[in-house]
Amino acid sequence: SAVISQKPSRDICQRGTSLTIQCQVDSQVTMMFWYRQQPGQSLTLIATANQGSEATYESGFVIDKFPISRPNLTFSTLTVSNMSPEDSSIYLCSVLTSGRASYNEQFFGPGTRLTVL
Amino acid sequence: AQSVTQLDSQVPVFEEAPVELRCNYSSSVSVYLFWYVQYPNQGLQLLLKYLSGSTLVKGINGFEAEFNKSQTSFHLRKPSVHISDTAEYFCAVSDKSGYSTLTFGKGTMLLVSP
């Protein structure tokens, strides 16, 4: 298993500013993911963050808006840039751990609840 | 590509009653199936998963789910719910590659009242 912490747990921000969310894992993991959960919606994958390479973004998400860093195997950050009220969401970090040869389990952090005014 | 449909956005139920939360999926390849629970103001926690073998899988907190390949369903059940089961429940799928990106349904809010 993996224990994941995120900072901040919540924040209220002004339009046009940026917020950096941190994700810390208690063990080394190969793959980390960032998800967005908009109010009343399901989770949508933003990007996959692999250590030592550029993040891979899903359709509809771009690096200029959601820059990601992955400096080592236990840490990642997601920045939400030039925020607007539409960015108000819960942002979750998740990690992939090695398990059975044919399956890797994904664990989730507690999330960061962002409100943009 | 996969997709997941959770047919009920909200399921109200009385305490100690049985409950079934429905999940159907669509995929052109074989998949793994999951149910996650999200308690208020918390992250996601894995309830149970189907990887292979027996189609009836048991998870934590007394939940179980049955994989039905012909109906492409993975419904979640509990014979007797508690107030503490009030939460959002998400069904998810991933393909059987080593890179297991999850595709989530929209979630079902289980509301347990006394």
Short mmCIF file of N, CA, C and O in Angstrom, two decimals, chain B residues 1-107:
data_model
loop_
_atom_site.label_atom_id
_atom_site.label_comp_id
_atom_site.label_asym_id
_atom_site.label_seq_id
_atom_site.Cartn_x
_atom_site.Cartn_y
_atom_site.Cartn_z
N ALA B 1 -11.01 2.18 -25.89
CA ALA B 1 -11.41 3.08 -24.81
C ALA B 1 -12.54 2.43 -24.00
O ALA B 1 -13.30 1.62 -24.51
N GLN B 2 -12.58 2.81 -22.75
CA GLN B 2 -13.63 2.28 -21.88
C GLN B 2 -14.55 3.39 -21.42
O GLN B 2 -14.19 4.57 -21.45
N SER B 3 -15.74 3.01 -21.00
CA SER B 3 -16.66 3.95 -20.37
C SER B 3 -17.40 3.23 -19.26
O SER B 3 -17.53 2.00 -19.29
N VAL B 4 -17.86 4.00 -18.29
CA VAL B 4 -18.56 3.44 -17.14
C VAL B 4 -19.84 4.23 -16.92
O VAL B 4 -19.81 5.47 -16.92
N THR B 5 -20.92 3.52 -16.71
CA THR B 5 -22.21 4.15 -16.45
C THR B 5 -22.72 3.72 -15.09
O THR B 5 -22.89 2.52 -14.83
N GLN B 6 -22.94 4.67 -14.23
CA GLN B 6 -23.59 4.39 -12.95
C GLN B 6 -25.00 4.95 -13.08
O GLN B 6 -25.19 6.15 -13.24
N LEU B 7 -25.94 4.05 -13.03
CA LEU B 7 -27.30 4.38 -13.43
C LEU B 7 -28.02 5.27 -12.44
O LEU B 7 -28.97 5.95 -12.80
N ASP B 8 -27.60 5.29 -11.20
CA ASP B 8 -28.27 6.09 -10.18
C ASP B 8 -27.32 7.13 -9.63
O ASP B 8 -26.24 6.80 -9.17
N SER B 9 -27.73 8.39 -9.67
CA SER B 9 -26.87 9.42 -9.09
C SER B 9 -27.02 9.46 -7.58
O SER B 9 -26.09 9.88 -6.87
N GLN B 10 -28.17 9.03 -7.10
CA GLN B 10 -28.42 9.06 -5.66
C GLN B 10 -29.31 7.88 -5.28
O GLN B 10 -30.28 7.57 -5.98
N VAL B 11 -28.97 7.23 -4.17
CA VAL B 11 -29.77 6.10 -3.69
C VAL B 11 -30.06 6.33 -2.21
O VAL B 11 -29.15 6.22 -1.37
N PRO B 12 -31.29 6.67 -1.86
CA PRO B 12 -31.65 6.81 -0.44
C PRO B 12 -32.13 5.46 0.09
O PRO B 12 -32.84 4.72 -0.59
N VAL B 13 -31.72 5.14 1.30
CA VAL B 13 -32.09 3.85 1.89
C VAL B 13 -32.13 4.01 3.40
O VAL B 13 -31.43 4.85 3.97
N PHE B 14 -32.96 3.20 4.04
CA PHE B 14 -33.02 3.21 5.49
C PHE B 14 -31.95 2.29 6.07
O PHE B 14 -31.56 1.28 5.46
N GLU B 15 -31.53 2.62 7.26
CA GLU B 15 -30.54 1.83 7.95
C GLU B 15 -31.02 0.39 8.10
O GLU B 15 -32.19 0.14 8.31
N GLU B 16 -30.09 -0.54 7.94
CA GLU B 16 -30.29 -2.00 8.03
C GLU B 16 -30.99 -2.58 6.81
O GLU B 16 -31.20 -3.80 6.76
N ALA B 17 -31.35 -1.77 5.85
CA ALA B 17 -31.94 -2.28 4.61
C ALA B 17 -30.83 -2.71 3.66
O ALA B 17 -29.69 -2.22 3.77
N PRO B 18 -31.13 -3.60 2.72
CA PRO B 18 -30.14 -3.96 1.70
C PRO B 18 -30.05 -2.88 0.64
O PRO B 18 -30.97 -2.10 0.43
N VAL B 19 -28.93 -2.87 -0.06
CA VAL B 19 -28.75 -1.87 -1.12
C VAL B 19 -27.96 -2.47 -2.27
O VAL B 19 -27.13 -3.37 -2.09
N GLU B 20 -28.28 -2.01 -3.47
CA GLU B 20 -27.52 -2.37 -4.66
C GLU B 20 -27.24 -1.09 -5.44
O GLU B 20 -28.15 -0.34 -5.77
N LEU B 21 -25.98 -0.87 -5.74
CA LEU B 21 -25.56 0.26 -6.57
C LEU B 21 -25.12 -0.31 -7.92
O LEU B 21 -24.26 -1.17 -7.98
N ARG B 22 -25.71 0.21 -8.98
CA ARG B 22 -25.52 -0.39 -10.29
C ARG B 22 -24.38 0.26 -11.07
O ARG B 22 -24.19 1.48 -11.01
N CYS B 23 -23.68 -0.60 -11.80
CA CYS B 23 -22.56 -0.14 -12.63
C CYS B 23 -22.53 -0.99 -13.89
O CYS B 23 -22.51 -2.21 -13.82
N ASN B 24 -22.50 -0.33 -15.03
CA ASN B 24 -22.31 -1.00 -16.31
C ASN B 24 -21.11 -0.38 -17.01
O ASN B 24 -20.84 0.81 -16.87
N TYR B 25 -20.39 -1.18 -17.75
CA TYR B 25 -19.20 -0.68 -18.43
C TYR B 25 -19.23 -1.06 -19.89
O TYR B 25 -19.96 -1.96 -20.32
N SER B 26 -18.42 -0.37 -20.64
CA SER B 26 -18.25 -0.65 -22.05
C SER B 26 -16.77 -0.69 -22.36
O SER B 26 -16.02 0.23 -21.97
N SER B 27 -16.34 -1.77 -23.02
CA SER B 27 -14.92 -1.87 -23.36
C SER B 27 -14.74 -2.87 -24.48
O SER B 27 -15.46 -3.87 -24.54
N SER B 28 -13.78 -2.60 -25.33
CA SER B 28 -13.49 -3.52 -26.43
C SER B 28 -12.45 -4.57 -26.02
O SER B 28 -12.17 -5.49 -26.78
N VAL B 29 -11.89 -4.41 -24.83
CA VAL B 29 -10.89 -5.35 -24.33
C VAL B 29 -11.29 -5.81 -22.94
O VAL B 29 -12.20 -5.25 -22.31
N SER B 30 -10.60 -6.83 -22.46
CA SER B 30 -10.87 -7.30 -21.10
C SER B 30 -10.43 -6.24 -20.10
O SER B 30 -9.44 -5.53 -20.31
N VAL B 31 -11.15 -6.15 -19.02
CA VAL B 31 -10.90 -5.09 -18.05
C VAL B 31 -10.79 -5.61 -16.63
O VAL B 31 -11.23 -6.72 -16.32
N TYR B 32 -10.19 -4.79 -15.80
CA TYR B 32 -10.30 -4.93 -14.36
C TYR B 32 -11.40 -3.98 -13.91
O TYR B 32 -11.60 -2.91 -14.50
N LEU B 33 -12.08 -4.34 -12.83
CA LEU B 33 -13.20 -3.54 -12.34
C LEU B 33 -13.02 -3.21 -10.87
O LEU B 33 -12.53 -4.05 -10.09
N PHE B 34 -13.43 -2.01 -10.48
CA PHE B 34 -13.20 -1.53 -9.13
C PHE B 34 -14.42 -0.77 -8.61
O PHE B 34 -15.18 -0.18 -9.39
N TRP B 35 -14.57 -0.80 -7.30
CA TRP B 35 -15.46 0.12 -6.62
C TRP B 35 -14.63 0.89 -5.59
O TRP B 35 -13.90 0.29 -4.78
N TYR B 36 -14.77 2.22 -5.63
CA TYR B 36 -14.13 3.10 -4.66
C TYR B 36 -15.22 3.81 -3.87
O TYR B 36 -16.31 4.08 -4.38
N VAL B 37 -14.89 4.17 -2.62
CA VAL B 37 -15.80 4.94 -1.79
C VAL B 37 -15.10 6.24 -1.39
O VAL B 37 -13.89 6.26 -1.15
N GLN B 38 -15.89 7.30 -1.38
CA GLN B 38 -15.37 8.60 -0.96
C GLN B 38 -16.27 9.15 0.13
O GLN B 38 -17.41 9.56 -0.14
N TYR B 39 -15.78 9.15 1.36
CA TYR B 39 -16.53 9.72 2.47
C TYR B 39 -16.41 11.25 2.40
O TYR B 39 -15.47 11.77 1.81
N PRO B 40 -17.33 11.95 3.01
CA PRO B 40 -17.33 13.42 2.93
C PRO B 40 -15.97 14.00 3.29
O PRO B 40 -15.37 13.66 4.31
N ASN B 41 -15.48 14.85 2.42
CA ASN B 41 -14.22 15.58 2.62
C ASN B 41 -13.01 14.66 2.74
O ASN B 41 -12.02 15.02 3.38
N GLN B 42 -13.08 13.48 2.13
CA GLN B 42 -11.94 12.57 2.15
C GLN B 42 -11.60 12.13 0.73
O GLN B 42 -12.34 12.39 -0.20
N GLY B 43 -10.46 11.48 0.59
CA GLY B 43 -10.06 10.94 -0.69
C GLY B 43 -10.76 9.62 -0.99
O GLY B 43 -11.65 9.20 -0.26
N LEU B 44 -10.35 8.98 -2.06
CA LEU B 44 -10.97 7.72 -2.46
C LEU B 44 -10.31 6.54 -1.77
O LEU B 44 -9.09 6.48 -1.63
N GLN B 45 -11.13 5.58 -1.41
CA GLN B 45 -10.64 4.36 -0.78
C GLN B 45 -11.16 3.18 -1.57
O GLN B 45 -12.34 3.13 -1.92
N LEU B 46 -10.30 2.23 -1.87
CA LEU B 46 -10.71 1.06 -2.62
C LEU B 46 -11.59 0.15 -1.76
O LEU B 46 -11.20 -0.28 -0.68
N LEU B 47 -12.79 -0.15 -2.26
CA LEU B 47 -13.70 -1.07 -1.58
C LEU B 47 -13.43 -2.50 -1.98
O LEU B 47 -13.38 -3.39 -1.13
N LEU B 48 -13.33 -2.72 -3.27
CA LEU B 48 -13.09 -4.07 -3.79
C LEU B 48 -12.69 -3.98 -5.25
O LEU B 48 -12.84 -2.94 -5.88
N LYS B 49 -12.20 -5.11 -5.76
CA LYS B 49 -11.77 -5.14 -7.14
C LYS B 49 -12.00 -6.53 -7.73
O LYS B 49 -11.97 -7.53 -7.02
N TYR B 50 -12.25 -6.57 -9.03
CA TYR B 50 -12.31 -7.82 -9.76
C TYR B 50 -11.16 -7.85 -10.76
O TYR B 50 -11.05 -6.98 -11.63
N LEU B 51 -10.32 -8.86 -10.61
CA LEU B 51 -9.20 -9.01 -11.53
C LEU B 51 -9.41 -10.23 -12.42
O LEU B 51 -9.21 -10.17 -13.64
N SER B 52 -9.78 -11.34 -11.83
CA SER B 52 -10.03 -12.58 -12.56
C SER B 52 -10.60 -13.59 -11.58
O SER B 52 -10.73 -13.30 -10.38
N GLY B 53 -10.99 -14.75 -12.09
CA GLY B 53 -11.44 -15.81 -11.20
C GLY B 53 -12.90 -15.68 -10.84
O GLY B 53 -13.74 -15.32 -11.67
N SER B 54 -13.21 -15.94 -9.59
CA SER B 54 -14.60 -15.93 -9.13
C SER B 54 -15.26 -14.59 -9.43
O SER B 54 -14.69 -13.52 -9.19
N THR B 55 -16.47 -14.67 -9.94
CA THR B 55 -17.16 -13.44 -10.34
C THR B 55 -17.74 -12.69 -9.15
O THR B 55 -18.14 -11.54 -9.29
N LEU B 56 -17.83 -13.34 -8.00
CA LEU B 56 -18.32 -12.67 -6.80
C LEU B 56 -17.11 -12.26 -5.96
O LEU B 56 -16.35 -13.11 -5.51
N VAL B 57 -16.96 -10.98 -5.75
CA VAL B 57 -15.81 -10.50 -4.97
C VAL B 57 -16.31 -9.81 -3.72
O VAL B 57 -17.32 -9.10 -3.74
N LYS B 58 -15.59 -10.04 -2.65
CA LYS B 58 -15.95 -9.42 -1.38
C LYS B 58 -14.93 -8.34 -1.03
O LYS B 58 -13.73 -8.49 -1.28
N GLY B 59 -15.44 -7.26 -0.46
CA GLY B 59 -14.56 -6.16 -0.12
C GLY B 59 -14.64 -5.81 1.35
O GLY B 59 -15.11 -6.60 2.16
N ILE B 60 -14.22 -4.59 1.63
CA ILE B 60 -14.25 -4.15 3.02
C ILE B 60 -15.64 -3.68 3.42
O ILE B 60 -16.49 -3.43 2.56
N ASN B 61 -15.86 -3.59 4.71
CA ASN B 61 -17.09 -3.05 5.27
C ASN B 61 -18.35 -3.82 4.85
O ASN B 61 -19.44 -3.25 4.82
N GLY B 62 -18.20 -5.11 4.53
CA GLY B 62 -19.36 -5.94 4.22
C GLY B 62 -19.90 -5.81 2.81
O GLY B 62 -20.95 -6.38 2.50
N PHE B 63 -19.23 -5.08 1.95
CA PHE B 63 -19.67 -4.93 0.57
C PHE B 63 -19.19 -6.09 -0.30
O PHE B 63 -18.16 -6.69 -0.04
N GLU B 64 -19.97 -6.39 -1.32
CA GLU B 64 -19.58 -7.37 -2.32
C GLU B 64 -20.08 -6.90 -3.67
O GLU B 64 -20.97 -6.05 -3.77
N ALA B 65 -19.49 -7.45 -4.72
CA ALA B 65 -19.91 -7.10 -6.08
C ALA B 65 -19.80 -8.33 -6.95
O ALA B 65 -18.97 -9.21 -6.71
N GLU B 66 -20.63 -8.37 -7.96
CA GLU B 66 -20.63 -9.51 -8.88
C GLU B 66 -20.36 -9.05 -10.29
O GLU B 66 -21.05 -8.17 -10.83
N PHE B 67 -19.37 -9.65 -10.90
CA PHE B 67 -19.02 -9.37 -12.29
C PHE B 67 -19.88 -10.23 -13.19
O PHE B 67 -19.93 -11.45 -13.04
N ASN B 68 -20.57 -9.59 -14.12
CA ASN B 68 -21.39 -10.30 -15.08
C ASN B 68 -20.92 -9.89 -16.47
O ASN B 68 -21.24 -8.81 -16.96
N LYS B 69 -20.16 -10.79 -17.10
CA LYS B 69 -19.55 -10.45 -18.38
C LYS B 69 -20.59 -10.27 -19.48
O LYS B 69 -20.49 -9.37 -20.30
N SER B 70 -21.60 -11.11 -19.49
CA SER B 70 -22.60 -11.04 -20.56
C SER B 70 -23.40 -9.76 -20.49
O SER B 70 -23.80 -9.21 -21.52
N GLN B 71 -23.61 -9.27 -19.29
CA GLN B 71 -24.36 -8.02 -19.13
C GLN B 71 -23.43 -6.82 -18.92
O GLN B 71 -23.92 -5.70 -18.70
N THR B 72 -22.15 -7.05 -18.99
CA THR B 72 -21.13 -6.00 -18.76
C THR B 72 -21.49 -5.16 -17.54
O THR B 72 -21.56 -3.91 -17.60
N SER B 73 -21.74 -5.86 -16.44
CA SER B 73 -22.12 -5.15 -15.22
C SER B 73 -21.23 -5.56 -14.06
O SER B 73 -20.60 -6.63 -14.07
N PHE B 74 -21.20 -4.69 -13.06
CA PHE B 74 -20.41 -4.95 -11.85
C PHE B 74 -21.13 -4.23 -10.71
O PHE B 74 -20.66 -3.23 -10.18
N HIS B 75 -22.28 -4.75 -10.32
CA HIS B 75 -23.12 -4.10 -9.32
C HIS B 75 -22.59 -4.35 -7.91
O HIS B 75 -22.15 -5.46 -7.57
N LEU B 76 -22.70 -3.33 -7.10
CA LEU B 76 -22.22 -3.38 -5.71
C LEU B 76 -23.40 -3.63 -4.78
O LEU B 76 -24.45 -3.00 -4.94
N ARG B 77 -23.21 -4.50 -3.80
CA ARG B 77 -24.32 -4.83 -2.90
C ARG B 77 -23.85 -4.88 -1.46
O ARG B 77 -22.66 -5.16 -1.17
N LYS B 78 -24.81 -4.61 -0.58
CA LYS B 78 -24.57 -4.81 0.85
C LYS B 78 -25.90 -5.23 1.47
O LYS B 78 -26.93 -4.58 1.23
N PRO B 79 -25.93 -6.32 2.24
CA PRO B 79 -27.20 -6.84 2.76
C PRO B 79 -27.85 -5.96 3.82
O PRO B 79 -29.07 -5.99 3.98
N SER B 80 -27.04 -5.18 4.54
CA SER B 80 -27.59 -4.35 5.61
C SER B 80 -26.68 -3.13 5.80
O SER B 80 -25.54 -3.28 6.24
N VAL B 81 -27.21 -1.97 5.47
CA VAL B 81 -26.35 -0.79 5.51
C VAL B 81 -26.42 -0.09 6.86
O VAL B 81 -27.39 -0.23 7.62
N HIS B 82 -25.36 0.69 7.13
CA HIS B 82 -25.29 1.49 8.34
C HIS B 82 -25.25 2.96 7.98
O HIS B 82 -24.91 3.33 6.85
N ILE B 83 -25.56 3.78 8.96
CA ILE B 83 -25.48 5.24 8.75
C ILE B 83 -24.10 5.61 8.23
O ILE B 83 -23.95 6.47 7.35
N SER B 84 -23.09 4.95 8.74
CA SER B 84 -21.71 5.27 8.37
C SER B 84 -21.37 4.93 6.92
O SER B 84 -20.30 5.30 6.43
N ASP B 85 -22.25 4.23 6.24
CA ASP B 85 -22.02 3.91 4.82
C ASP B 85 -22.39 5.08 3.91
O ASP B 85 -22.17 5.01 2.69
N THR B 86 -22.97 6.11 4.47
CA THR B 86 -23.30 7.30 3.68
C THR B 86 -22.04 7.87 3.07
O THR B 86 -21.11 8.27 3.78
N ALA B 87 -22.00 7.88 1.74
CA ALA B 87 -20.79 8.29 1.02
C ALA B 87 -21.08 8.27 -0.47
O ALA B 87 -22.14 7.83 -0.91
N GLU B 88 -20.09 8.72 -1.24
CA GLU B 88 -20.17 8.64 -2.70
C GLU B 88 -19.41 7.38 -3.13
O GLU B 88 -18.31 7.12 -2.66
N TYR B 89 -20.01 6.62 -4.03
CA TYR B 89 -19.42 5.38 -4.49
C TYR B 89 -19.14 5.48 -5.99
O TYR B 89 -20.01 5.84 -6.77
N PHE B 90 -17.91 5.16 -6.36
CA PHE B 90 -17.49 5.25 -7.75
C PHE B 90 -17.11 3.88 -8.29
O PHE B 90 -16.31 3.17 -7.67
N CYS B 91 -17.64 3.56 -9.43
CA CYS B 91 -17.24 2.36 -10.17
C CYS B 91 -16.17 2.78 -11.17
O CYS B 91 -16.24 3.88 -11.75
N ALA B 92 -15.17 1.94 -11.38
CA ALA B 92 -14.09 2.29 -12.30
C ALA B 92 -13.59 1.05 -13.02
O ALA B 92 -13.72 -0.08 -12.51
N VAL B 93 -13.03 1.26 -14.19
CA VAL B 93 -12.44 0.17 -14.97
C VAL B 93 -11.05 0.56 -15.43
O VAL B 93 -10.72 1.73 -15.55
N SER B 94 -10.24 -0.44 -15.67
CA SER B 94 -8.97 -0.21 -16.35
C SER B 94 -8.72 -1.40 -17.26
O SER B 94 -9.22 -2.50 -17.01
N ASP B 95 -7.95 -1.17 -18.32
CA ASP B 95 -7.65 -2.30 -19.17
C ASP B 95 -6.54 -3.12 -18.53
O ASP B 95 -5.97 -2.74 -17.51
N LYS B 96 -6.25 -4.25 -19.13
CA LYS B 96 -5.32 -5.19 -18.50
C LYS B 96 -3.89 -4.99 -18.94
O LYS B 96 -3.09 -5.93 -18.91
N SER B 97 -3.54 -3.80 -19.35
CA SER B 97 -2.14 -3.51 -19.63
C SER B 97 -1.46 -3.15 -18.33
O SER B 97 -2.10 -2.97 -17.30
N GLY B 98 -0.15 -3.04 -18.36
CA GLY B 98 0.56 -2.68 -17.14
C GLY B 98 0.33 -1.23 -16.74
O GLY B 98 0.57 -0.85 -15.62
N TYR B 99 -0.14 -0.43 -17.67
CA TYR B 99 -0.38 0.99 -17.41
C TYR B 99 -1.85 1.16 -17.14
O TYR B 99 -2.63 1.44 -18.04
N SER B 100 -2.24 1.02 -15.89
CA SER B 100 -3.67 0.88 -15.59
C SER B 100 -4.32 2.22 -15.28
O SER B 100 -4.63 2.51 -14.13
N THR B 101 -4.54 3.02 -16.30
CA THR B 101 -5.32 4.24 -16.12
C THR B 101 -6.75 3.88 -15.80
O THR B 101 -7.35 3.01 -16.44
N LEU B 102 -7.31 4.54 -14.81
CA LEU B 102 -8.69 4.27 -14.40
C LEU B 102 -9.67 5.20 -15.11
O LEU B 102 -9.42 6.39 -15.24
N THR B 103 -10.78 4.61 -15.54
CA THR B 103 -11.91 5.39 -16.06
C THR B 103 -13.03 5.25 -15.05
O THR B 103 -13.46 4.12 -14.73
N PHE B 104 -13.53 6.37 -14.57
CA PHE B 104 -14.52 6.37 -13.50
C PHE B 104 -15.92 6.64 -14.03
O PHE B 104 -16.11 7.37 -15.02
N GLY B 105 -16.90 6.09 -13.33
CA GLY B 105 -18.28 6.51 -13.53
C GLY B 105 -18.53 7.81 -12.79
O GLY B 105 -17.66 8.33 -12.11
N LYS B 106 -19.74 8.33 -12.92
CA LYS B 106 -20.05 9.64 -12.34
C LYS B 106 -20.35 9.57 -10.86
O LYS B 106 -20.52 10.60 -10.21
N GLY B 107 -20.44 8.37 -10.33
CA GLY B 107 -20.64 8.24 -8.90
C GLY B 107 -22.10 8.08 -8.51
O GLY B 107 -23.00 8.56 -9.20
#
